[in-house]
Coordinates of C-alpha atoms in Angstrom, one line a residue:
M1 CA -32.0 4.0 -35.7
H2 CA -30.0 1.2 -34.1
K3 CA -26.5 2.6 -35.0
P4 CA -26.1 4.9 -32.1
L5 CA -27.3 2.1 -29.7
L6 CA -24.8 -0.3 -31.3
T7 CA -21.9 2.2 -30.8
S8 CA -22.9 2.8 -27.2
L9 CA -23.0 -0.9 -26.6
A10 CA -19.6 -1.2 -28.2
L11 CA -18.1 1.6 -26.0
V12 CA -19.6 0.0 -22.9
F13 CA -18.0 -3.2 -23.8
A14 CA -14.8 -1.6 -24.4
L15 CA -14.9 0.3 -21.1
G16 CA -15.6 -3.1 -19.2
M17 CA -12.8 -4.8 -20.9
H18 CA -10.5 -1.8 -20.4
A19 CA -11.1 -1.7 -16.7
Q20 CA -9.8 -5.4 -16.3
I21 CA -6.4 -4.7 -18.1
T22 CA -3.3 -3.8 -16.1
P23 CA 0.1 -2.9 -17.2
E24 CA 2.5 -5.8 -18.2
I25 CA 5.9 -6.4 -16.6
E26 CA 8.4 -5.5 -19.5
W27 CA 11.4 -6.6 -17.5
Q28 CA 12.7 -7.1 -14.0
R29 CA 16.1 -7.2 -12.4
A30 CA 17.2 -8.6 -9.1
L31 CA 20.7 -7.0 -8.2
G32 CA 22.9 -7.7 -5.4
G33 CA 25.4 -10.1 -3.8
S34 CA 25.3 -12.9 -1.1
N35 CA 24.3 -10.5 1.6
E36 CA 21.8 -7.6 1.9
E37 CA 20.8 -4.9 -0.4
D38 CA 17.8 -2.5 -0.7
A39 CA 16.8 0.4 -3.1
A40 CA 15.3 3.5 -1.6
D41 CA 15.0 5.7 -4.8
I42 CA 15.2 5.4 -8.6
L43 CA 15.5 8.1 -11.2
P44 CA 14.9 7.8 -14.9
T45 CA 17.8 9.3 -17.0
P46 CA 17.8 11.1 -20.3
D47 CA 19.2 8.1 -22.1
G48 CA 16.1 6.0 -21.3
G49 CA 17.9 4.2 -18.5
S50 CA 17.9 4.8 -14.7
I51 CA 19.9 5.3 -11.8
L52 CA 19.0 3.8 -8.4
V53 CA 20.4 4.4 -4.8
G54 CA 20.1 2.5 -1.6
F55 CA 22.6 0.4 0.3
S56 CA 24.6 -2.8 0.0
I57 CA 26.7 -4.9 2.4
S58 CA 28.0 -7.5 -0.3
S59 CA 31.4 -7.7 -2.2
N60 CA 30.3 -10.1 -4.8
G61 CA 27.7 -10.6 -7.5
D62 CA 26.7 -7.3 -8.8
A63 CA 28.2 -5.4 -6.1
S64 CA 31.9 -4.3 -5.6
G65 CA 33.9 -1.8 -3.7
N66 CA 32.4 -2.2 -0.3
H67 CA 34.3 -0.2 2.5
G68 CA 32.9 -2.2 5.3
N69 CA 29.4 -2.9 6.7
T70 CA 26.7 -1.1 4.5
D71 CA 27.6 1.4 2.0
F72 CA 25.7 3.8 -0.2
W73 CA 25.0 1.8 -3.5
V74 CA 24.4 3.5 -6.7
V75 CA 23.6 1.6 -9.9
K76 CA 23.3 3.0 -13.5
Q77 CA 21.1 0.8 -15.7
D78 CA 20.4 1.0 -19.4
P79 CA 17.0 1.0 -21.0
A80 CA 16.6 -2.8 -20.5
G81 CA 17.7 -2.7 -17.1
N82 CA 21.2 -4.0 -17.6
V83 CA 23.9 -2.6 -15.2
Q84 CA 26.2 -0.1 -16.9
W85 CA 28.2 0.8 -13.9
Q86 CA 27.9 0.6 -10.0
R87 CA 29.6 2.4 -7.3
M88 CA 29.8 2.2 -3.4
Y89 CA 30.4 5.2 -1.2
G90 CA 31.2 5.1 2.5
G91 CA 33.5 4.1 5.1
S92 CA 33.9 1.3 7.8
G93 CA 30.7 2.1 9.4
Y94 CA 27.0 2.1 8.4
D95 CA 26.2 4.3 5.3
G96 CA 22.8 4.2 3.5
A97 CA 21.4 6.4 0.6
S98 CA 17.7 7.4 0.7
S99 CA 17.2 9.9 -2.2
V100 CA 18.7 10.9 -5.6
A101 CA 18.0 13.9 -7.7
P102 CA 19.5 15.3 -11.0
V103 CA 21.9 18.2 -11.0
A104 CA 21.6 20.8 -13.7
G105 CA 24.5 20.5 -16.0
G106 CA 24.8 16.7 -15.3
G107 CA 25.5 14.3 -12.5
F108 CA 23.4 13.6 -9.4
V109 CA 23.1 14.6 -5.6
I110 CA 22.4 11.8 -3.1
A111 CA 21.4 12.1 0.5
G112 CA 21.2 9.5 3.3
R113 CA 23.0 8.7 6.5
T114 CA 26.5 7.7 7.7
N115 CA 28.3 6.8 10.9
S116 CA 31.6 6.4 9.4
Q117 CA 34.6 8.6 10.0
D118 CA 36.9 7.2 7.1
G119 CA 36.8 6.2 3.5
D120 CA 34.9 8.6 1.5
V121 CA 33.4 10.3 4.6
S122 CA 34.9 13.3 6.2
G123 CA 33.7 16.1 8.5
P124 CA 33.4 16.8 12.1
D125 CA 33.0 13.7 14.5
N126 CA 29.7 14.5 16.4
G127 CA 29.9 11.3 18.4
S128 CA 26.5 10.2 17.3
F129 CA 25.2 7.0 15.8
S130 CA 24.5 8.7 12.4
D131 CA 24.8 12.0 10.7
I132 CA 23.1 13.2 7.5
W133 CA 25.4 12.5 4.5
V134 CA 25.1 14.2 1.1
I135 CA 27.3 13.4 -1.9
R136 CA 27.5 14.9 -5.5
I137 CA 28.7 12.6 -8.2
D138 CA 29.2 13.1 -12.0
E139 CA 27.5 11.1 -14.8
L140 CA 30.0 8.3 -14.3
G141 CA 29.8 8.0 -10.5
D142 CA 32.9 9.9 -9.7
L143 CA 32.7 11.7 -6.4
I144 CA 32.7 15.5 -6.7
W145 CA 32.1 16.5 -3.1
Q146 CA 30.5 15.3 0.1
K147 CA 29.1 17.0 3.2
K148 CA 28.2 15.7 6.6
F149 CA 25.6 17.3 8.8
G150 CA 24.5 16.5 12.4
G151 CA 24.9 16.9 16.1
S152 CA 25.5 14.7 19.1
F153 CA 22.4 12.6 18.5
S154 CA 21.2 10.5 15.4
E155 CA 20.3 12.2 12.1
S156 CA 19.3 10.8 8.8
G157 CA 18.7 12.3 5.3
R158 CA 15.5 11.4 3.8
S159 CA 15.1 13.5 0.5
I160 CA 16.9 16.0 -1.5
R161 CA 16.3 18.0 -4.8
Q162 CA 18.0 20.9 -6.6
A163 CA 16.5 24.3 -6.1
A164 CA 15.9 26.8 -8.9
D165 CA 19.1 28.8 -7.9
G166 CA 21.3 25.9 -8.2
G167 CA 21.5 25.0 -4.4
F168 CA 19.8 22.1 -2.9
L169 CA 16.9 21.4 -0.5
L170 CA 17.6 18.8 2.1
F171 CA 14.9 17.0 4.1
A172 CA 16.0 15.0 7.2
E173 CA 15.2 13.5 10.5
V174 CA 17.0 15.1 13.4
R175 CA 17.3 14.6 17.1
S176 CA 20.0 17.0 18.1
D177 CA 20.0 20.7 19.2
D178 CA 23.7 21.2 18.6
G179 CA 26.2 21.1 15.7
D180 CA 24.5 21.9 12.7
I181 CA 21.1 21.7 14.3
D182 CA 19.8 24.9 15.9
T183 CA 16.6 23.7 17.4
N184 CA 15.0 20.4 18.6
H185 CA 11.4 20.3 19.9
G186 CA 11.9 16.9 21.7
Y187 CA 13.0 13.6 20.2
A188 CA 12.9 13.4 16.5
D189 CA 11.9 16.5 14.3
F190 CA 11.4 17.3 10.7
W191 CA 14.4 19.2 9.3
L192 CA 14.6 21.3 6.3
A193 CA 17.9 22.8 5.2
K194 CA 19.0 24.9 2.3
L195 CA 22.4 24.0 0.8
A196 CA 24.6 26.0 -1.6
S197 CA 25.5 24.5 -4.9
T198 CA 28.8 23.2 -3.2
G199 CA 26.9 21.7 -0.3
E200 CA 27.4 24.3 2.4
L201 CA 24.6 24.9 4.7
L202 CA 22.9 28.2 4.2
W203 CA 19.7 27.9 6.5
Q204 CA 17.7 25.3 8.3
R205 CA 14.4 25.0 10.1
S206 CA 13.1 22.3 12.5
Y207 CA 9.4 21.3 13.0
G208 CA 7.7 19.2 15.6
G209 CA 6.8 18.8 19.2
S210 CA 7.9 17.1 22.3
S211 CA 7.5 13.5 21.0
D212 CA 8.5 11.6 17.8
D213 CA 7.9 13.4 14.6
A214 CA 9.4 11.4 11.6
P215 CA 9.9 12.8 8.1
F216 CA 9.6 10.9 4.9
A217 CA 9.0 13.0 1.8
I218 CA 9.1 16.5 0.3
H219 CA 7.6 18.0 -2.8
P220 CA 8.1 21.4 -4.3
T221 CA 4.8 23.4 -4.6
T222 CA 3.7 25.9 -7.3
D223 CA 4.1 28.9 -5.1
G224 CA 7.9 28.2 -4.5
G225 CA 7.5 26.6 -1.2
N226 CA 7.3 22.9 -0.1
I227 CA 5.0 20.3 1.3
L228 CA 6.5 17.9 3.8
V229 CA 5.0 14.5 5.0
G230 CA 5.6 12.0 7.6
F231 CA 4.1 11.2 11.0
T232 CA 3.8 12.7 14.4
E233 CA 3.3 11.5 17.9
S234 CA 3.2 15.1 19.3
V235 CA 0.3 17.1 20.7
D236 CA 2.3 20.3 21.2
G237 CA 4.9 22.5 19.6
D238 CA 4.1 22.9 15.9
V239 CA 1.6 20.1 16.2
T240 CA -2.1 20.5 16.6
G241 CA -5.0 18.2 16.0
N242 CA -3.3 14.7 16.8
H243 CA -6.0 12.1 16.8
G244 CA -4.2 9.6 19.1
W245 CA -0.8 7.9 19.1
A246 CA 0.8 8.3 15.5
D247 CA -0.9 10.5 13.0
G248 CA 0.2 11.3 9.4
W249 CA 1.7 14.8 9.5
V250 CA 1.5 17.2 6.6
V251 CA 3.4 20.6 6.8
K252 CA 3.3 23.4 4.2
V253 CA 6.2 25.8 4.1
D254 CA 7.2 28.7 2.3
S255 CA 10.3 29.3 0.1
L256 CA 12.4 30.2 3.3
G257 CA 11.0 27.3 5.3
N258 CA 8.6 29.3 7.4
L259 CA 5.6 27.2 8.5
E260 CA 2.4 28.2 6.8
W261 CA 0.0 25.4 7.9
Q262 CA 0.1 21.7 9.1
R263 CA -2.4 19.0 9.4
A264 CA -2.4 15.8 11.6
L265 CA -4.4 13.1 9.7
G266 CA -5.7 9.8 11.1
G267 CA -7.6 8.2 13.9
S268 CA -6.9 6.5 17.2
G269 CA -4.5 3.9 15.7
N270 CA -1.2 4.4 14.1
D271 CA -1.2 6.3 10.9
F272 CA 1.8 7.2 8.7
L273 CA 2.3 9.2 5.5
S274 CA 5.2 8.2 3.2
A275 CA 4.8 10.3 0.0
V276 CA 3.0 13.2 -1.6
T277 CA 2.2 14.5 -5.1
L278 CA 0.6 17.7 -6.3
T279 CA -2.9 17.9 -8.2
G280 CA -3.9 20.1 -11.0
D281 CA -6.2 22.2 -8.8
G282 CA -3.5 23.3 -6.4
G283 CA -4.2 20.6 -3.9
Y284 CA -2.2 17.4 -2.6
V285 CA -2.6 13.7 -2.5
V286 CA -0.7 12.0 0.3
V287 CA -0.3 8.2 0.8
G288 CA 0.9 5.9 3.5
R289 CA -0.8 3.5 5.9
T290 CA -3.4 3.4 8.5
E291 CA -4.4 1.2 11.4
S292 CA -7.4 3.4 12.4
S293 CA -11.2 2.9 11.9
D294 CA -12.3 6.4 13.0
G295 CA -11.3 9.9 12.9
D296 CA -10.3 10.8 9.4
V297 CA -10.3 7.1 8.2
I298 CA -13.3 5.4 6.6
G299 CA -13.4 2.1 5.2
Y300 CA -10.5 0.3 7.1
H301 CA -10.4 -3.4 6.5
G302 CA -9.1 -4.5 9.8
G303 CA -6.2 -6.5 8.7
G304 CA -3.4 -4.8 10.5
S305 CA -2.8 -1.8 8.3
D306 CA -4.3 -0.5 5.0
M307 CA -2.8 1.5 2.2
W308 CA -4.3 5.0 2.8
V309 CA -4.7 7.7 0.2
V310 CA -5.8 11.2 1.2
K311 CA -6.8 14.2 -1.0
L312 CA -6.2 17.8 0.6
D313 CA -7.1 21.1 -0.9
A314 CA -4.6 23.8 -1.2
D315 CA -5.2 24.8 2.6
G316 CA -4.8 21.3 3.9
N317 CA -8.5 20.5 4.1
L318 CA -9.4 16.9 3.6
I319 CA -11.5 16.4 0.3
W320 CA -11.6 12.5 0.1
Q321 CA -9.8 9.5 1.6
N322 CA -9.6 5.9 0.6
A323 CA -8.4 3.0 2.7
L324 CA -7.4 0.0 0.5
G325 CA -6.4 -3.5 1.5
G326 CA -7.7 -6.7 2.8
S327 CA -7.5 -9.0 5.8
A328 CA -3.7 -8.7 6.2
D329 CA -1.2 -5.8 6.1
S330 CA -0.9 -3.4 3.2
Q331 CA 0.8 0.0 2.9
G332 CA 1.5 2.8 0.3
R333 CA 5.1 3.9 -0.2
S334 CA 5.1 6.1 -3.2
I335 CA 2.7 8.1 -5.5
I336 CA 2.7 9.8 -8.8
A337 CA 0.0 11.7 -10.6
T338 CA -1.1 10.4 -14.1
N339 CA -2.1 12.5 -17.2
D340 CA -5.8 11.7 -16.8
G341 CA -5.9 13.3 -13.4
G342 CA -5.7 10.1 -11.5
F343 CA -2.9 8.6 -9.5
I344 CA -0.7 5.4 -9.3
V345 CA 0.5 4.2 -5.9
A346 CA 3.1 1.7 -5.2
G347 CA 3.5 -0.3 -1.9
S348 CA 3.2 -3.8 -0.6
T349 CA 0.5 -6.1 0.7
S350 CA 0.3 -9.6 2.2
A351 CA -3.4 -9.6 1.6
S352 CA -5.3 -11.8 -0.9
D353 CA -8.8 -10.6 -0.4
G354 CA -10.8 -7.3 -0.2
D355 CA -9.2 -4.8 -2.8
V356 CA -6.3 -7.4 -3.5
T357 CA -7.0 -10.1 -6.2
F358 CA -4.0 -12.3 -5.9
N359 CA -0.9 -12.9 -3.6
N360 CA 2.2 -14.6 -4.6
G361 CA 3.2 -15.4 -0.9
A362 CA 4.2 -13.3 2.0
F363 CA 4.4 -9.7 1.0
D364 CA 3.9 -8.7 -2.6
G365 CA 4.6 -5.4 -4.4
W366 CA 1.3 -3.8 -5.0
V367 CA 0.5 -1.1 -7.6
V368 CA -2.9 0.6 -7.5
K369 CA -4.4 3.0 -9.9
L370 CA -7.0 5.5 -8.6
D371 CA -9.1 7.9 -10.5
S372 CA -9.3 11.7 -9.8
L373 CA -11.8 11.0 -6.8
G374 CA -9.7 8.3 -5.3
E375 CA -11.8 5.3 -6.6
L376 CA -10.0 2.1 -7.4
V377 CA -9.5 1.7 -11.2
W378 CA -7.0 -1.3 -11.1
E379 CA -4.6 -3.1 -9.0
K380 CA -1.6 -5.5 -9.7
T381 CA 0.5 -7.6 -7.3
M382 CA 4.1 -8.6 -8.2
G383 CA 6.5 -10.8 -6.6
G384 CA 7.3 -14.4 -5.5
S385 CA 6.9 -16.6 -2.5
A386 CA 9.0 -14.6 -0.1
T387 CA 8.8 -10.8 0.8
D388 CA 8.9 -8.3 -2.1
S389 CA 8.6 -4.6 -1.4
P390 CA 8.8 -1.5 -3.7
S391 CA 10.0 1.7 -2.2
T392 CA 9.3 4.1 -5.1
I393 CA 7.6 4.4 -8.3
R394 CA 8.5 6.9 -11.3
S395 CA 7.0 7.6 -14.6
T396 CA 9.1 7.0 -17.8
T397 CA 9.1 8.7 -21.1
D398 CA 7.4 5.7 -22.8
G399 CA 4.4 6.2 -20.6
G400 CA 5.3 3.3 -18.4
F401 CA 6.7 3.1 -14.8
L402 CA 9.9 2.0 -12.9
L403 CA 9.6 0.6 -9.5
A404 CA 12.4 -0.2 -7.2
G405 CA 12.7 -1.7 -3.7
Y406 CA 13.8 -5.2 -2.5
S407 CA 13.0 -8.8 -3.1
Q408 CA 13.7 -12.0 -1.2
S409 CA 12.1 -14.3 -3.6
N410 CA 13.6 -16.5 -6.3
D411 CA 10.4 -17.5 -8.1
G412 CA 7.1 -16.0 -9.4
D413 CA 7.7 -12.6 -11.0
V414 CA 11.4 -12.5 -9.6
G415 CA 14.0 -14.1 -11.9
F416 CA 16.9 -14.7 -9.6
N417 CA 17.9 -14.0 -5.9
H418 CA 21.7 -13.6 -5.1
G419 CA 21.2 -14.1 -1.4
D420 CA 19.3 -12.7 1.4
K421 CA 17.7 -9.3 0.2
D422 CA 18.3 -8.1 -3.4
V423 CA 17.6 -4.8 -5.0
W424 CA 14.5 -5.4 -7.2
V425 CA 13.8 -3.1 -10.1
V426 CA 10.6 -3.6 -12.3
K427 CA 9.7 -1.9 -15.5
L428 CA 6.0 -1.8 -16.3
G429 CA 4.7 -0.9 -19.6
P430 CA 2.2 1.9 -20.2
E431 CA -1.2 1.5 -18.4
P432 CA -4.2 0.7 -20.5
T433 CA -5.0 3.4 -23.1
G434 CA -7.4 5.8 -21.7
I435 CA -10.9 6.3 -23.1
S436 CA -10.2 9.8 -24.3
E437 CA -7.1 8.4 -26.2
L438 CA -9.0 5.5 -27.7
Y439 CA -11.8 7.8 -28.9
G440 CA -11.1 11.1 -30.6
G441 CA -7.4 11.9 -30.2
P442 CA -3.9 10.5 -30.1
A443 CA -2.4 8.5 -27.3
L444 CA -0.3 11.1 -25.4
S445 CA 1.8 11.1 -22.2
V446 CA 3.6 14.1 -20.5
F447 CA 6.5 13.4 -18.3
P448 CA 7.5 14.5 -15.6
N449 CA 4.4 16.1 -14.3
P450 CA 4.8 18.2 -12.1
A451 CA 7.8 19.6 -13.9
E452 CA 10.5 21.9 -13.0
R453 CA 12.2 22.5 -16.4
L454 CA 12.2 20.0 -19.2
V455 CA 9.0 18.2 -20.3
S456 CA 8.8 15.3 -22.5
I457 CA 5.9 14.6 -24.8
R458 CA 5.3 11.1 -26.0
C459 CA 2.8 10.3 -28.9
E460 CA 2.1 7.2 -30.8
L461 CA 1.2 8.2 -34.4
V462 CA -0.5 6.0 -36.8
S463 CA 0.5 7.9 -39.8
A464 CA 2.9 10.8 -40.9
G465 CA 1.6 14.3 -40.7
P466 CA 1.7 17.6 -38.9
V467 CA 1.8 17.9 -35.1
R468 CA 1.4 21.0 -32.8
L469 CA 1.6 21.5 -29.1
D470 CA -0.1 24.7 -27.8
V471 CA 0.4 25.9 -24.1
F472 CA -2.5 27.8 -22.4
N473 CA -2.6 29.5 -19.1
S474 CA -5.5 29.0 -16.7
T475 CA -7.5 31.9 -18.4
G476 CA -7.2 30.1 -21.7
Q477 CA -4.6 32.6 -23.2
L478 CA -2.3 31.0 -25.7
L479 CA 1.2 31.4 -24.2
M480 CA 3.5 29.4 -26.7
T481 CA 3.6 26.7 -29.4
P482 CA 6.9 24.8 -28.5
I483 CA 6.2 22.0 -31.1
H484 CA 4.9 22.6 -34.7
E485 CA 6.4 20.2 -37.3
A486 CA 5.8 17.2 -39.5
A487 CA 6.2 13.8 -37.8
R488 CA 6.7 10.3 -39.1
P489 CA 4.5 7.4 -37.9
G490 CA 5.2 5.4 -34.8
E491 CA 6.3 6.5 -31.3
Q492 CA 7.7 10.0 -31.2
I493 CA 9.0 12.0 -28.3
W494 CA 9.6 15.7 -28.1
H495 CA 11.1 17.9 -25.4
F496 CA 10.4 21.5 -24.5
D497 CA 11.8 23.8 -21.9
T498 CA 9.3 25.4 -19.3
S499 CA 11.8 27.7 -17.6
V500 CA 10.1 30.6 -19.4
L501 CA 6.8 29.7 -17.6
A502 CA 5.9 30.8 -14.0
A503 CA 4.9 28.2 -11.5
G504 CA 1.2 27.3 -11.9
V505 CA -1.1 25.0 -13.9
Y506 CA -1.3 25.0 -17.6
Q507 CA -3.4 23.4 -20.4
L508 CA -1.5 21.5 -23.2
R509 CA -3.4 20.9 -26.4
F510 CA -1.6 18.4 -28.8
V511 CA -3.1 18.3 -32.3
T512 CA -2.5 16.0 -35.1
D513 CA -4.4 14.8 -38.2
E514 CA -5.7 11.9 -35.9
G515 CA -7.4 14.3 -33.6
M516 CA -6.6 16.4 -30.5
A517 CA -5.6 15.3 -26.9
T518 CA -5.3 17.7 -24.0
R519 CA -3.5 17.5 -20.7
S520 CA -3.0 19.6 -17.5
L521 CA 0.6 20.4 -16.7
V522 CA 1.6 21.5 -13.1
K523 CA 4.8 23.8 -13.3
V524 CA 6.8 24.1 -10.0
E525 CA 9.7 26.4 -9.4

């Protein structure tokens, strides 16, 4: 009679202990020279390593090949974070990279800004402070091609990815209405452009109003379109519903860039959105920061700014929101969805109260896990006594996470500083094993999710035996069994190609002798 009670008590105890555990730092690397470096984006690579992009102004330490002032800085790391190679691209002006994406067949495409007219940079001289600059490199960093876009005012590339047809989608901030830019609504606009596989401009669209509209991130959607996020100060043009001053702005476009809907999110203070991810129900979760205590914002801590996370449905309607932070500044910079339906947000905080349990000094990197309803599951600060700020977080095939940004610390979690700001890369191990994985099924991770083509399945097996992966559509119909084989004990990683699947949400069922685990997979075009 007492056994079920004892089992329940044991489960409650396990749940309570589990809630206090956060991922551990497996390794960290501070990279740079005696001047200033920063990382804007990082991408896990198939060999278990990574490639990061940002800028560097140094010519010593880890950095070499500077053309003058800041250059695009690209660093390839091995699985342990050691530098395999690094390259600088640019000219004698100011050049900085913002985004990197893989290219089918190998290599990478990188977007950012330039005001150089020499070195690696060529193209029309628009007489502006900066142009959008896109480069394609091979797996060893050799330059394949470069393209410059802009007009007579300042432009900057924010994000880039390869499209299904082999071309590229480029998301940028533009201020011109000449040169490569057809339309400007007033001051800064969102700009979405389609490029050919060789970088030529095919079409472009501008979005905004008569005030400042600044883009930050783009994500493909399951219907072949894209979701765009940033902030707006406009109350006209394409913008409706501004709550006052700067609002977070979400724009949904179709496959040709036509505007389908837009939402201004925030209150009477300044509100900004930095990143977006998809959810299994067809909606979106956006993250940034807020200084508001009214409008769409509930729970503002009053400490300058809070990290702000908002769930939207497929039509952009607000489902839930959460303001996270303490009595000092906090912000969210990057977000990824997790296999359990939750989310992990990376940003920074200078608080040491409220939702933040510890601060090493100044600004720390801050990683927050939320459940599917936006409730805080765990949080972790990382850094030293100076300012440390991650820009991006990515999932890795081992179930862990890679963060990249910059550090000015030389203590705490930061091993070494070369001078001024260093690029800072942190590898976190897998988050604590989920309850469904502890009880009744194998520990399983799916990466990347959402996926465009190749998907990796990671499982930790206790013993040898048969494994099978079944893929079902939303009506429960079995579509394919891409994995069906005998496996050895320990960590195993399989890969399967989703290119035969249409865009949509699928259910994965992974079966072993140890039990069964299910995961949702979002397939995008």
